[in-house]
Amino acid sequence: MSAFNGDDAFDYDEGFRGKGQFWFAIQASDIGNRAGEHDGGTTPEDGQPYATPQIYNVTYIGSGQQSTNADNDLTFIFRDNAGGKYVNSIFTDFAAQAIKVEDLASGEDSRARLEAGDLVLSHNLWYGYGAGNDWTSMVPQDFVRAYLQSNDNRLEDPQLRGISRVPDGGLDPRPQAGSPAFTNVASVPDDGFFVQTDYLGAFGEDLWIAGWTFLSQVGVVAPRSQTVVTVTDSDIAPGQKVVWTSDKVYVLDGFVFVDEGAELWIEPGTVIKGKPGQGEQASALIVARGGKIYAMGTPTHPIIFTAEADDVTDPNDLPLDARGLWGGVIILGRAGLNSTPGETAIEGIPTTEPRGLYGGNDDDDNSGVFRYVSIRYGGTDIGAGNEINGLTLGGVGRGDGDRVCGSFQQQR
């Protein structure tokens, strides 16, 4: 994400050949340059390798159609043999024109890259330009205009939910329902890096810039609304694959088991909350032997397990020393035990629950991935002074048998 820069939002040059997805930029109304200034070589201009990155699903918002910021005159300029690929993207709200591709009188240039297929612009929406919302006004260069019109670029309003540059909660660059951004979407490369989407631009239903970016903290971004889903033990059945997504908040109601053969996948940034209660009324997430959890957070989008009363957007809503407001997370495996041969019941679960057993003789057992996860306010008492820990690991193996994520990992 790039916001309110004094110069260009994104600049690549000198042979950059990387990959990018879900880039977002918005320029201030009074200062800032283009969304993308892209160069190939500079000394010499035809120096190779050319810059040819692959970039999918971006949303670039300029200074506004009525802005007097003369520097924000273009969405893009491609020069010095710059190539690259912009696909499935939205470009809108710029003061003047859309794009300029260097066209020299002689020698190689970015026009040559366009005509050679090294510069690709396809399946994009362009709209909201001060020069006029027609191809001729937006794109004065005949060869660029002809290229865009013949490569699935559309001049249509993406119907973003809100554009704002002031702290009024009005910035919401997600397309509205019925937007053309949900049609004519190109497939992304199936190379393990890119994520297949069913929308153009950097946003689908998830307003992922809310809650953690500076624009969100100062009130420019609209508050993030999330659906609350109550989860009970019957919602994850044996052998079932369940996915929890970051656009929802999941509330654990009682003991929720990931049974043998089941898989629970949790997206980065997802919040899971536990209802209060003690004894048989306690709430916790338990991965039973043979079940797997893939809680794969990131440094910027951790997965949060916390109490139902916790507003994760307000660091001061609960006392720092609050504790025991729900249970915790328990992960059980079939690895051998050093003090009790065979199997035994894990602390924190009634001994009458057979899914609370752990241990065995398989040190290569695999319970999944647990990465960049925050566990808060846990440790409720289930009776007789027996508490559930924040994270309990019982008989978890070292296996790397899973082709997706290898052995169980606990980080941060």
PDB file of C-alpha atoms in Angstrom, residues 113-271:
ATOM      1  CA  ARG A 113       8.195  -3.502 -25.567  1.00  0.00           C
ATOM      2  CA  LEU A 114       4.426  -3.097 -25.995  1.00  0.00           C
ATOM      3  CA  GLU A 115       4.506  -4.360 -29.556  1.00  0.00           C
ATOM      4  CA  ALA A 116       6.831  -7.234 -28.620  1.00  0.00           C
ATOM      5  CA  GLY A 117       4.487  -8.414 -25.828  1.00  0.00           C
ATOM      6  CA  ASP A 118       6.887  -7.435 -23.049  1.00  0.00           C
ATOM      7  CA  LEU A 119       4.482  -4.723 -21.861  1.00  0.00           C
ATOM      8  CA  VAL A 120       1.034  -6.152 -21.160  1.00  0.00           C
ATOM      9  CA  LEU A 121      -2.053  -4.285 -19.938  1.00  0.00           C
ATOM     10  CA  SER A 122      -5.187  -6.426 -19.981  1.00  0.00           C
ATOM     11  CA  HIS A 123      -8.461  -7.056 -18.140  1.00  0.00           C
ATOM     12  CA  ASN A 124      -8.354  -3.644 -16.430  1.00  0.00           C
ATOM     13  CA  LEU A 125     -10.940  -0.957 -15.661  1.00  0.00           C
ATOM     14  CA  TRP A 126     -10.084   2.696 -16.396  1.00  0.00           C
ATOM     15  CA  TYR A 127     -12.458   5.452 -15.305  1.00  0.00           C
ATOM     16  CA  GLY A 128     -12.718   8.902 -13.755  1.00  0.00           C
ATOM     17  CA  TYR A 129     -10.226  11.096 -15.625  1.00  0.00           C
ATOM     18  CA  GLY A 130     -10.178  14.881 -15.663  1.00  0.00           C
ATOM     19  CA  ALA A 131      -9.303  14.876 -19.360  1.00  0.00           C
ATOM     20  CA  GLY A 132     -12.612  13.131 -20.087  1.00  0.00           C
ATOM     21  CA  ASN A 133     -14.045   9.664 -19.775  1.00  0.00           C
ATOM     22  CA  ASP A 134     -13.557   8.584 -23.361  1.00  0.00           C
ATOM     23  CA  TRP A 135     -10.663   6.687 -24.875  1.00  0.00           C
ATOM     24  CA  THR A 136      -9.470   9.541 -27.102  1.00  0.00           C
ATOM     25  CA  SER A 137      -9.278  12.063 -24.245  1.00  0.00           C
ATOM     26  CA  MET A 138      -7.784   9.615 -21.773  1.00  0.00           C
ATOM     27  CA  VAL A 139      -5.260   8.016 -24.126  1.00  0.00           C
ATOM     28  CA  PRO A 140      -4.039  10.463 -26.803  1.00  0.00           C
ATOM     29  CA  GLN A 141      -1.469   8.033 -28.303  1.00  0.00           C
ATOM     30  CA  ASP A 142      -3.207   6.160 -31.108  1.00  0.00           C
ATOM     31  CA  PHE A 143      -1.152   2.958 -30.805  1.00  0.00           C
ATOM     32  CA  VAL A 144      -1.717   2.756 -27.019  1.00  0.00           C
ATOM     33  CA  ARG A 145      -5.429   3.416 -27.373  1.00  0.00           C
ATOM     34  CA  ALA A 146      -5.784   0.716 -30.025  1.00  0.00           C
ATOM     35  CA  TYR A 147      -3.831  -1.720 -27.857  1.00  0.00           C
ATOM     36  CA  LEU A 148      -5.942  -1.122 -24.741  1.00  0.00           C
ATOM     37  CA  GLN A 149      -9.216  -1.476 -26.612  1.00  0.00           C
ATOM     38  CA  SER A 150      -8.153  -4.785 -28.154  1.00  0.00           C
ATOM     39  CA  ASN A 151      -6.811  -6.334 -24.922  1.00  0.00           C
ATOM     40  CA  ASP A 152      -9.844  -6.498 -22.622  1.00  0.00           C
ATOM     41  CA  ASN A 153      -9.430  -3.060 -21.085  1.00  0.00           C
ATOM     42  CA  ARG A 154     -12.758  -1.413 -20.317  1.00  0.00           C
ATOM     43  CA  LEU A 155     -13.764   2.181 -19.784  1.00  0.00           C
ATOM     44  CA  GLU A 156     -16.358   1.572 -17.048  1.00  0.00           C
ATOM     45  CA  ASP A 157     -17.041   2.952 -13.589  1.00  0.00           C
ATOM     46  CA  PRO A 158     -15.695   0.417 -11.055  1.00  0.00           C
ATOM     47  CA  GLN A 159     -18.290   1.699  -8.572  1.00  0.00           C
ATOM     48  CA  LEU A 160     -15.970   1.862  -5.591  1.00  0.00           C
ATOM     49  CA  ARG A 161     -17.802   2.232  -2.301  1.00  0.00           C
ATOM     50  CA  GLY A 162     -16.010   5.421  -1.318  1.00  0.00           C
ATOM     51  CA  ILE A 163     -13.007   7.618  -2.129  1.00  0.00           C
ATOM     52  CA  SER A 164     -11.772   9.977   0.560  1.00  0.00           C
ATOM     53  CA  ARG A 165      -8.497  11.622   1.489  1.00  0.00           C
ATOM     54  CA  VAL A 166      -9.621  13.129   4.804  1.00  0.00           C
ATOM     55  CA  PRO A 167     -10.368  11.503   8.203  1.00  0.00           C
ATOM     56  CA  ASP A 168     -14.099  11.012   7.656  1.00  0.00           C
ATOM     57  CA  GLY A 169     -14.164   7.207   7.386  1.00  0.00           C
ATOM     58  CA  GLY A 170     -15.056   7.520   3.727  1.00  0.00           C
ATOM     59  CA  LEU A 171     -12.267   5.572   2.019  1.00  0.00           C
ATOM     60  CA  ASP A 172     -13.557   2.171   0.965  1.00  0.00           C
ATOM     61  CA  PRO A 173     -12.011   1.067  -2.343  1.00  0.00           C
ATOM     62  CA  ARG A 174     -14.001  -2.150  -2.534  1.00  0.00           C
ATOM     63  CA  PRO A 175     -16.296  -2.414  -5.578  1.00  0.00           C
ATOM     64  CA  GLN A 176     -20.002  -2.321  -4.853  1.00  0.00           C
ATOM     65  CA  ALA A 177     -22.205  -5.304  -5.585  1.00  0.00           C
ATOM     66  CA  GLY A 178     -22.988  -5.341  -9.284  1.00  0.00           C
ATOM     67  CA  SER A 179     -19.771  -3.529 -10.212  1.00  0.00           C
ATOM     68  CA  PRO A 180     -18.133  -4.459 -13.532  1.00  0.00           C
ATOM     69  CA  ALA A 181     -15.101  -5.305 -11.396  1.00  0.00           C
ATOM     70  CA  PHE A 182     -16.718  -8.690 -10.801  1.00  0.00           C
ATOM     71  CA  THR A 183     -16.810  -9.598 -14.505  1.00  0.00           C
ATOM     72  CA  ASN A 184     -14.232 -10.481 -17.172  1.00  0.00           C
ATOM     73  CA  VAL A 185     -11.567 -11.537 -14.672  1.00  0.00           C
ATOM     74  CA  ALA A 186      -8.463 -13.192 -16.109  1.00  0.00           C
ATOM     75  CA  SER A 187      -6.922 -16.278 -14.531  1.00  0.00           C
ATOM     76  CA  VAL A 188      -3.664 -15.686 -12.691  1.00  0.00           C
ATOM     77  CA  PRO A 189      -0.566 -17.873 -13.173  1.00  0.00           C
ATOM     78  CA  ASP A 190      -0.736 -21.107 -11.220  1.00  0.00           C
ATOM     79  CA  ASP A 191       2.775 -20.825  -9.826  1.00  0.00           C
ATOM     80  CA  GLY A 192       2.251 -20.850  -6.062  1.00  0.00           C
ATOM     81  CA  PHE A 193       2.662 -17.080  -5.709  1.00  0.00           C
ATOM     82  CA  PHE A 194      -0.508 -15.558  -7.098  1.00  0.00           C
ATOM     83  CA  VAL A 195      -3.982 -15.945  -5.593  1.00  0.00           C
ATOM     84  CA  GLN A 196      -6.867 -16.610  -7.952  1.00  0.00           C
ATOM     85  CA  THR A 197      -9.612 -14.000  -7.493  1.00  0.00           C
ATOM     86  CA  ASP A 198     -13.094 -13.407  -8.868  1.00  0.00           C
ATOM     87  CA  TYR A 199     -12.702  -9.617  -8.936  1.00  0.00           C
ATOM     88  CA  LEU A 200     -10.590  -6.866 -10.465  1.00  0.00           C
ATOM     89  CA  GLY A 201      -8.544  -4.556  -8.266  1.00  0.00           C
ATOM     90  CA  ALA A 202      -6.916  -5.050  -4.882  1.00  0.00           C
ATOM     91  CA  PHE A 203     -10.149  -5.613  -2.935  1.00  0.00           C
ATOM     92  CA  GLY A 204     -12.996  -8.089  -2.917  1.00  0.00           C
ATOM     93  CA  GLU A 205     -15.207  -8.241   0.157  1.00  0.00           C
ATOM     94  CA  ASP A 206     -12.309  -7.877   2.585  1.00  0.00           C
ATOM     95  CA  LEU A 207     -11.364  -4.269   3.359  1.00  0.00           C
ATOM     96  CA  TRP A 208      -7.877  -5.381   4.329  1.00  0.00           C
ATOM     97  CA  ILE A 209      -6.483  -1.866   4.830  1.00  0.00           C
ATOM     98  CA  ALA A 210      -8.796  -1.401   7.829  1.00  0.00           C
ATOM     99  CA  GLY A 211      -7.531  -1.840  11.363  1.00  0.00           C
ATOM    100  CA  TRP A 212      -3.763  -1.729  10.865  1.00  0.00           C
ATOM    101  CA  THR A 213      -2.747   0.910   8.306  1.00  0.00           C
ATOM    102  CA  PHE A 214      -2.010   4.533   9.125  1.00  0.00           C
ATOM    103  CA  LEU A 215      -4.994   5.647   7.043  1.00  0.00           C
ATOM    104  CA  SER A 216      -7.174   3.446   9.198  1.00  0.00           C
ATOM    105  CA  GLN A 217      -5.659   4.678  12.454  1.00  0.00           C
ATOM    106  CA  VAL A 218      -6.304   8.337  11.582  1.00  0.00           C
ATOM    107  CA  GLY A 219      -9.847   7.652  10.416  1.00  0.00           C
ATOM    108  CA  VAL A 220      -9.593   7.946   6.629  1.00  0.00           C
ATOM    109  CA  VAL A 221     -10.531   4.306   5.999  1.00  0.00           C
ATOM    110  CA  ALA A 222     -14.071   3.138   6.622  1.00  0.00           C
ATOM    111  CA  PRO A 223     -14.485   0.948   9.731  1.00  0.00           C
ATOM    112  CA  ARG A 224     -14.221  -2.738   8.963  1.00  0.00           C
ATOM    113  CA  SER A 225     -17.496  -4.579   9.249  1.00  0.00           C
ATOM    114  CA  GLN A 226     -17.308  -8.288   9.880  1.00  0.00           C
ATOM    115  CA  THR A 227     -19.839 -11.046  10.097  1.00  0.00           C
ATOM    116  CA  VAL A 228     -19.877 -12.881  13.428  1.00  0.00           C
ATOM    117  CA  VAL A 229     -20.086 -16.660  13.127  1.00  0.00           C
ATOM    118  CA  THR A 230     -20.784 -18.793  16.201  1.00  0.00           C
ATOM    119  CA  VAL A 231     -18.949 -22.124  16.078  1.00  0.00           C
ATOM    120  CA  THR A 232     -19.975 -25.224  18.028  1.00  0.00           C
ATOM    121  CA  ASP A 233     -18.448 -28.698  18.193  1.00  0.00           C
ATOM    122  CA  SER A 234     -20.707 -30.031  15.432  1.00  0.00           C
ATOM    123  CA  ASP A 235     -19.404 -27.497  12.888  1.00  0.00           C
ATOM    124  CA  ILE A 236     -16.132 -29.362  12.184  1.00  0.00           C
ATOM    125  CA  ALA A 237     -16.920 -32.965  11.357  1.00  0.00           C
ATOM    126  CA  PRO A 238     -14.458 -35.868  11.016  1.00  0.00           C
ATOM    127  CA  GLY A 239     -12.866 -35.869   7.555  1.00  0.00           C
ATOM    128  CA  GLN A 240     -14.116 -32.362   6.764  1.00  0.00           C
ATOM    129  CA  LYS A 241     -11.988 -29.447   5.501  1.00  0.00           C
ATOM    130  CA  VAL A 242     -13.159 -26.138   6.992  1.00  0.00           C
ATOM    131  CA  VAL A 243     -11.838 -22.680   6.087  1.00  0.00           C
ATOM    132  CA  TRP A 244     -12.158 -19.644   8.356  1.00  0.00           C
ATOM    133  CA  THR A 245     -11.709 -16.350   6.516  1.00  0.00           C
ATOM    134  CA  SER A 246     -10.557 -12.950   7.745  1.00  0.00           C
ATOM    135  CA  ASP A 247     -13.790 -11.175   6.779  1.00  0.00           C
ATOM    136  CA  LYS A 248     -15.555 -12.945   9.650  1.00  0.00           C
ATOM    137  CA  VAL A 249     -15.128 -13.190  13.427  1.00  0.00           C
ATOM    138  CA  TYR A 250     -15.515 -16.739  14.750  1.00  0.00           C
ATOM    139  CA  VAL A 251     -16.888 -17.190  18.275  1.00  0.00           C
ATOM    140  CA  LEU A 252     -16.213 -20.527  19.979  1.00  0.00           C
ATOM    141  CA  ASP A 253     -19.229 -21.712  21.949  1.00  0.00           C
ATOM    142  CA  GLY A 254     -17.985 -24.505  24.194  1.00  0.00           C
ATOM    143  CA  PHE A 255     -15.323 -27.069  23.349  1.00  0.00           C
ATOM    144  CA  VAL A 256     -14.828 -27.117  19.573  1.00  0.00           C
ATOM    145  CA  PHE A 257     -12.861 -30.131  18.312  1.00  0.00           C
ATOM    146  CA  VAL A 258     -11.051 -30.557  15.017  1.00  0.00           C
ATOM    147  CA  ASP A 259     -11.734 -34.265  14.843  1.00  0.00           C
ATOM    148  CA  GLU A 260      -9.587 -37.018  13.381  1.00  0.00           C
ATOM    149  CA  GLY A 261      -9.268 -36.613   9.615  1.00  0.00           C
ATOM    150  CA  ALA A 262     -10.565 -33.031   9.705  1.00  0.00           C
ATOM    151  CA  GLU A 263      -8.589 -29.962   8.655  1.00  0.00           C
ATOM    152  CA  LEU A 264      -9.124 -26.405   9.880  1.00  0.00           C
ATOM    153  CA  TRP A 265      -7.573 -23.701   7.673  1.00  0.00           C
ATOM    154  CA  ILE A 266      -7.446 -20.157   9.080  1.00  0.00           C
ATOM    155  CA  GLU A 267      -6.615 -17.171   6.875  1.00  0.00           C
ATOM    156  CA  PRO A 268      -4.111 -14.518   7.967  1.00  0.00           C
ATOM    157  CA  GLY A 269      -5.789 -11.723   9.910  1.00  0.00           C
ATOM    158  CA  THR A 270      -8.673 -13.865  11.171  1.00  0.00           C
ATOM    159  CA  VAL A 271      -9.995 -13.231  14.694  1.00  0.00           C
TER     160      VAL A 271
END
